[in-house]
Amino acid sequence: MTNPMHEPAESGDSDDSVWEDLVRRLEATPGDPTEPVSGDSPAPPVPGSVAPRGVDPGLFSMHPALSGPRDHDLPDEDEGSFVPEDPPALGSGNPLLTLAWSCAAGAPIALLLLAIFWRRAPMPLWIGLVVVAVAAAVFLFARLPRHRQDGDDGARV
């Protein structure tokens, strides 16, 4: 018992003609969508587009709007360009501030690991980690600036 709707068509010529029409329309140049491009001469490439090696250059130049932002050359403007200052060395920071950040981030992580792996940890350890995390957070909030400086637009972090 076969379904007559699923049987292949008797004439293969209609499928071939539809396929050839589809190929002809896909090979058409952007200027004239009805005329196919001959197989001997590829379409002229779009300026600035580069096709990978071994690939027909006309394949990537079917439409001029397909060029990306890297296909265009920027003018050389060295005057007034931004040059960032060198960052300070890693060990040159305030050790108390580094300790506070380590405790503010490390104590909650330690509490999470204790809750997952060692649920029967002694109560002074739990309380001590909570106190360390809260004390480090209070210290960091106390160090925040209280007043805005004149001329500061907030652009610099």
PDB file of C-alpha atoms in Angstrom:
ATOM      1  CA  MET A   1       0.000   0.000   0.000  1.00  0.00           C
ATOM      2  CA  THR A   2       1.699   3.085  -1.229  1.00  0.00           C
ATOM      3  CA  ASN A   3       0.475   6.603  -1.096  1.00  0.00           C
ATOM      4  CA  PRO A   4      -0.002   8.024  -4.613  1.00  0.00           C
ATOM      5  CA  MET A   5       1.036  11.479  -3.372  1.00  0.00           C
ATOM      6  CA  HIS A   6       4.493  10.187  -2.463  1.00  0.00           C
ATOM      7  CA  GLU A   7       5.273   8.504  -5.747  1.00  0.00           C
ATOM      8  CA  PRO A   8       7.896  10.173  -7.940  1.00  0.00           C
ATOM      9  CA  ALA A   9       6.762  12.105 -10.986  1.00  0.00           C
ATOM     10  CA  GLU A  10       6.686  10.162 -14.219  1.00  0.00           C
ATOM     11  CA  SER A  11       8.530  12.739 -16.291  1.00  0.00           C
ATOM     12  CA  GLY A  12      12.008  13.682 -15.091  1.00  0.00           C
ATOM     13  CA  ASP A  13      12.148  16.508 -17.659  1.00  0.00           C
ATOM     14  CA  SER A  14      10.007  18.849 -15.522  1.00  0.00           C
ATOM     15  CA  ASP A  15      12.386  18.482 -12.573  1.00  0.00           C
ATOM     16  CA  ASP A  16      15.382  19.108 -14.810  1.00  0.00           C
ATOM     17  CA  SER A  17      13.834  22.219 -16.312  1.00  0.00           C
ATOM     18  CA  VAL A  18      12.970  23.589 -12.859  1.00  0.00           C
ATOM     19  CA  TRP A  19      16.522  22.883 -11.679  1.00  0.00           C
ATOM     20  CA  GLU A  20      18.069  24.554 -14.748  1.00  0.00           C
ATOM     21  CA  ASP A  21      15.839  27.591 -14.255  1.00  0.00           C
ATOM     22  CA  LEU A  22      16.921  27.841 -10.618  1.00  0.00           C
ATOM     23  CA  VAL A  23      20.599  27.564 -11.534  1.00  0.00           C
ATOM     24  CA  ARG A  24      20.170  30.150 -14.303  1.00  0.00           C
ATOM     25  CA  ARG A  25      18.562  32.625 -11.888  1.00  0.00           C
ATOM     26  CA  LEU A  26      21.262  32.110  -9.244  1.00  0.00           C
ATOM     27  CA  GLU A  27      24.024  32.666 -11.788  1.00  0.00           C
ATOM     28  CA  ALA A  28      22.453  35.903 -13.020  1.00  0.00           C
ATOM     29  CA  THR A  29      24.462  39.109 -12.651  1.00  0.00           C
ATOM     30  CA  PRO A  30      23.281  41.725 -10.130  1.00  0.00           C
ATOM     31  CA  GLY A  31      22.546  44.224 -12.917  1.00  0.00           C
ATOM     32  CA  ASP A  32      20.235  41.978 -14.936  1.00  0.00           C
ATOM     33  CA  PRO A  33      18.502  39.170 -12.994  1.00  0.00           C
ATOM     34  CA  THR A  34      17.140  37.505 -16.146  1.00  0.00           C
ATOM     35  CA  GLU A  35      20.390  36.887 -18.038  1.00  0.00           C
ATOM     36  CA  PRO A  36      22.657  34.099 -16.812  1.00  0.00           C
ATOM     37  CA  VAL A  37      26.393  34.509 -16.510  1.00  0.00           C
ATOM     38  CA  SER A  38      28.237  32.225 -18.887  1.00  0.00           C
ATOM     39  CA  GLY A  39      30.202  29.426 -17.250  1.00  0.00           C
ATOM     40  CA  ASP A  40      33.450  30.455 -18.992  1.00  0.00           C
ATOM     41  CA  SER A  41      33.696  34.023 -17.663  1.00  0.00           C
ATOM     42  CA  PRO A  42      33.183  34.592 -13.932  1.00  0.00           C
ATOM     43  CA  ALA A  43      31.482  37.746 -12.725  1.00  0.00           C
ATOM     44  CA  PRO A  44      33.826  40.663 -12.087  1.00  0.00           C
ATOM     45  CA  PRO A  45      34.814  40.884  -8.407  1.00  0.00           C
ATOM     46  CA  VAL A  46      33.614  43.708  -6.205  1.00  0.00           C
ATOM     47  CA  PRO A  47      36.458  46.100  -5.365  1.00  0.00           C
ATOM     48  CA  GLY A  48      37.906  45.277  -1.967  1.00  0.00           C
ATOM     49  CA  SER A  49      36.506  41.742  -1.793  1.00  0.00           C
ATOM     50  CA  VAL A  50      38.903  38.831  -1.631  1.00  0.00           C
ATOM     51  CA  ALA A  51      37.823  35.286  -2.415  1.00  0.00           C
ATOM     52  CA  PRO A  52      39.523  32.360  -0.673  1.00  0.00           C
ATOM     53  CA  ARG A  53      42.120  30.454  -2.652  1.00  0.00           C
ATOM     54  CA  GLY A  54      40.649  27.894  -5.019  1.00  0.00           C
ATOM     55  CA  VAL A  55      37.178  29.490  -4.987  1.00  0.00           C
ATOM     56  CA  ASP A  56      35.573  31.271  -7.893  1.00  0.00           C
ATOM     57  CA  PRO A  57      35.918  35.037  -7.194  1.00  0.00           C
ATOM     58  CA  GLY A  58      32.536  35.661  -8.766  1.00  0.00           C
ATOM     59  CA  LEU A  59      30.930  33.560  -6.042  1.00  0.00           C
ATOM     60  CA  PHE A  60      31.518  36.260  -3.412  1.00  0.00           C
ATOM     61  CA  SER A  61      30.776  39.224  -5.647  1.00  0.00           C
ATOM     62  CA  MET A  62      27.154  38.549  -6.564  1.00  0.00           C
ATOM     63  CA  HIS A  63      25.858  41.634  -4.799  1.00  0.00           C
ATOM     64  CA  PRO A  64      27.747  44.840  -3.931  1.00  0.00           C
ATOM     65  CA  ALA A  65      25.968  45.142  -0.587  1.00  0.00           C
ATOM     66  CA  LEU A  66      27.676  41.956   0.642  1.00  0.00           C
ATOM     67  CA  SER A  67      30.934  43.763   1.402  1.00  0.00           C
ATOM     68  CA  GLY A  68      31.697  44.016   5.108  1.00  0.00           C
ATOM     69  CA  PRO A  69      33.296  46.665   7.299  1.00  0.00           C
ATOM     70  CA  ARG A  70      36.755  45.144   6.836  1.00  0.00           C
ATOM     71  CA  ASP A  71      36.550  45.524   3.058  1.00  0.00           C
ATOM     72  CA  HIS A  72      37.109  49.284   3.237  1.00  0.00           C
ATOM     73  CA  ASP A  73      40.356  51.142   3.861  1.00  0.00           C
ATOM     74  CA  LEU A  74      40.392  53.788   6.563  1.00  0.00           C
ATOM     75  CA  PRO A  75      42.353  56.996   6.118  1.00  0.00           C
ATOM     76  CA  ASP A  76      45.509  57.305   8.179  1.00  0.00           C
ATOM     77  CA  GLU A  77      44.771  59.696  11.025  1.00  0.00           C
ATOM     78  CA  ASP A  78      47.620  59.606  13.528  1.00  0.00           C
ATOM     79  CA  GLU A  79      47.131  63.119  14.833  1.00  0.00           C
ATOM     80  CA  GLY A  80      45.193  63.287  18.066  1.00  0.00           C
ATOM     81  CA  SER A  81      44.970  59.536  18.493  1.00  0.00           C
ATOM     82  CA  PHE A  82      44.484  58.111  21.979  1.00  0.00           C
ATOM     83  CA  VAL A  83      47.523  56.518  23.606  1.00  0.00           C
ATOM     84  CA  PRO A  84      46.682  54.833  26.930  1.00  0.00           C
ATOM     85  CA  GLU A  85      49.062  55.231  29.834  1.00  0.00           C
ATOM     86  CA  ASP A  86      51.050  52.241  31.021  1.00  0.00           C
ATOM     87  CA  PRO A  87      49.292  50.210  33.726  1.00  0.00           C
ATOM     88  CA  PRO A  88      50.972  49.989  37.128  1.00  0.00           C
ATOM     89  CA  ALA A  89      52.885  46.863  38.118  1.00  0.00           C
ATOM     90  CA  LEU A  90      50.849  44.094  39.723  1.00  0.00           C
ATOM     91  CA  GLY A  91      52.572  44.243  43.122  1.00  0.00           C
ATOM     92  CA  SER A  92      52.473  48.024  43.444  1.00  0.00           C
ATOM     93  CA  GLY A  93      48.922  48.300  44.814  1.00  0.00           C
ATOM     94  CA  ASN A  94      47.767  48.863  48.353  1.00  0.00           C
ATOM     95  CA  PRO A  95      48.153  45.519  50.205  1.00  0.00           C
ATOM     96  CA  LEU A  96      45.212  46.265  52.516  1.00  0.00           C
ATOM     97  CA  LEU A  97      42.942  46.903  49.522  1.00  0.00           C
ATOM     98  CA  THR A  98      44.116  43.689  47.852  1.00  0.00           C
ATOM     99  CA  LEU A  99      43.414  41.757  51.068  1.00  0.00           C
ATOM    100  CA  ALA A 100      39.933  43.304  51.335  1.00  0.00           C
ATOM    101  CA  TRP A 101      39.049  42.324  47.758  1.00  0.00           C
ATOM    102  CA  SER A 102      40.378  38.812  48.325  1.00  0.00           C
ATOM    103  CA  CYS A 103      38.295  38.411  51.482  1.00  0.00           C
ATOM    104  CA  ALA A 104      35.169  39.965  49.941  1.00  0.00           C
ATOM    105  CA  ALA A 105      35.322  37.519  47.040  1.00  0.00           C
ATOM    106  CA  GLY A 106      36.928  34.533  48.760  1.00  0.00           C
ATOM    107  CA  ALA A 107      34.735  34.250  51.856  1.00  0.00           C
ATOM    108  CA  PRO A 108      31.439  33.762  49.943  1.00  0.00           C
ATOM    109  CA  ILE A 109      33.155  31.225  47.685  1.00  0.00           C
ATOM    110  CA  ALA A 110      34.465  29.410  50.759  1.00  0.00           C
ATOM    111  CA  LEU A 111      30.961  29.450  52.278  1.00  0.00           C
ATOM    112  CA  LEU A 112      29.544  27.946  49.098  1.00  0.00           C
ATOM    113  CA  LEU A 113      32.186  25.224  49.034  1.00  0.00           C
ATOM    114  CA  LEU A 114      31.542  24.463  52.714  1.00  0.00           C
ATOM    115  CA  ALA A 115      27.820  24.182  52.044  1.00  0.00           C
ATOM    116  CA  ILE A 116      28.448  21.771  49.179  1.00  0.00           C
ATOM    117  CA  PHE A 117      31.276  19.581  50.500  1.00  0.00           C
ATOM    118  CA  TRP A 118      31.487  19.918  54.294  1.00  0.00           C
ATOM    119  CA  ARG A 119      28.067  20.515  55.789  1.00  0.00           C
ATOM    120  CA  ARG A 120      29.153  19.508  59.292  1.00  0.00           C
ATOM    121  CA  ALA A 121      31.863  22.181  59.506  1.00  0.00           C
ATOM    122  CA  PRO A 122      32.215  23.752  62.971  1.00  0.00           C
ATOM    123  CA  MET A 123      29.931  26.716  63.608  1.00  0.00           C
ATOM    124  CA  PRO A 124      32.794  29.148  64.418  1.00  0.00           C
ATOM    125  CA  LEU A 125      34.146  28.579  60.889  1.00  0.00           C
ATOM    126  CA  TRP A 126      30.790  29.481  59.331  1.00  0.00           C
ATOM    127  CA  ILE A 127      30.399  32.574  61.510  1.00  0.00           C
ATOM    128  CA  GLY A 128      34.012  33.609  60.952  1.00  0.00           C
ATOM    129  CA  LEU A 129      33.653  33.482  57.152  1.00  0.00           C
ATOM    130  CA  VAL A 130      30.460  35.528  57.283  1.00  0.00           C
ATOM    131  CA  VAL A 131      32.141  38.131  59.514  1.00  0.00           C
ATOM    132  CA  VAL A 132      35.183  38.304  57.205  1.00  0.00           C
ATOM    133  CA  ALA A 133      32.993  38.796  54.106  1.00  0.00           C
ATOM    134  CA  VAL A 134      30.883  41.515  55.756  1.00  0.00           C
ATOM    135  CA  ALA A 135      33.933  43.317  57.195  1.00  0.00           C
ATOM    136  CA  ALA A 136      35.681  43.310  53.801  1.00  0.00           C
ATOM    137  CA  ALA A 137      32.553  44.637  52.055  1.00  0.00           C
ATOM    138  CA  VAL A 138      32.149  47.412  54.661  1.00  0.00           C
ATOM    139  CA  PHE A 139      35.819  48.371  54.255  1.00  0.00           C
ATOM    140  CA  LEU A 140      35.502  48.539  50.468  1.00  0.00           C
ATOM    141  CA  PHE A 141      32.319  50.649  50.648  1.00  0.00           C
ATOM    142  CA  ALA A 142      33.973  52.984  53.150  1.00  0.00           C
ATOM    143  CA  ARG A 143      36.809  53.635  50.680  1.00  0.00           C
ATOM    144  CA  LEU A 144      34.476  54.804  47.920  1.00  0.00           C
ATOM    145  CA  PRO A 145      34.750  58.520  47.101  1.00  0.00           C
ATOM    146  CA  ARG A 146      32.051  60.651  48.708  1.00  0.00           C
ATOM    147  CA  HIS A 147      32.212  63.761  46.510  1.00  0.00           C
ATOM    148  CA  ARG A 148      32.523  64.250  42.787  1.00  0.00           C
ATOM    149  CA  GLN A 149      35.582  66.145  41.615  1.00  0.00           C
ATOM    150  CA  ASP A 150      35.095  69.272  39.508  1.00  0.00           C
ATOM    151  CA  GLY A 151      35.644  68.607  35.814  1.00  0.00           C
ATOM    152  CA  ASP A 152      35.257  64.860  36.217  1.00  0.00           C
ATOM    153  CA  ASP A 153      32.899  63.466  33.601  1.00  0.00           C
ATOM    154  CA  GLY A 154      33.224  59.884  34.876  1.00  0.00           C
ATOM    155  CA  ALA A 155      34.765  58.584  31.663  1.00  0.00           C
ATOM    156  CA  ARG A 156      37.885  57.272  33.353  1.00  0.00           C
ATOM    157  CA  VAL A 157      37.617  54.145  35.455  1.00  0.00           C
TER     158      VAL A 157
END
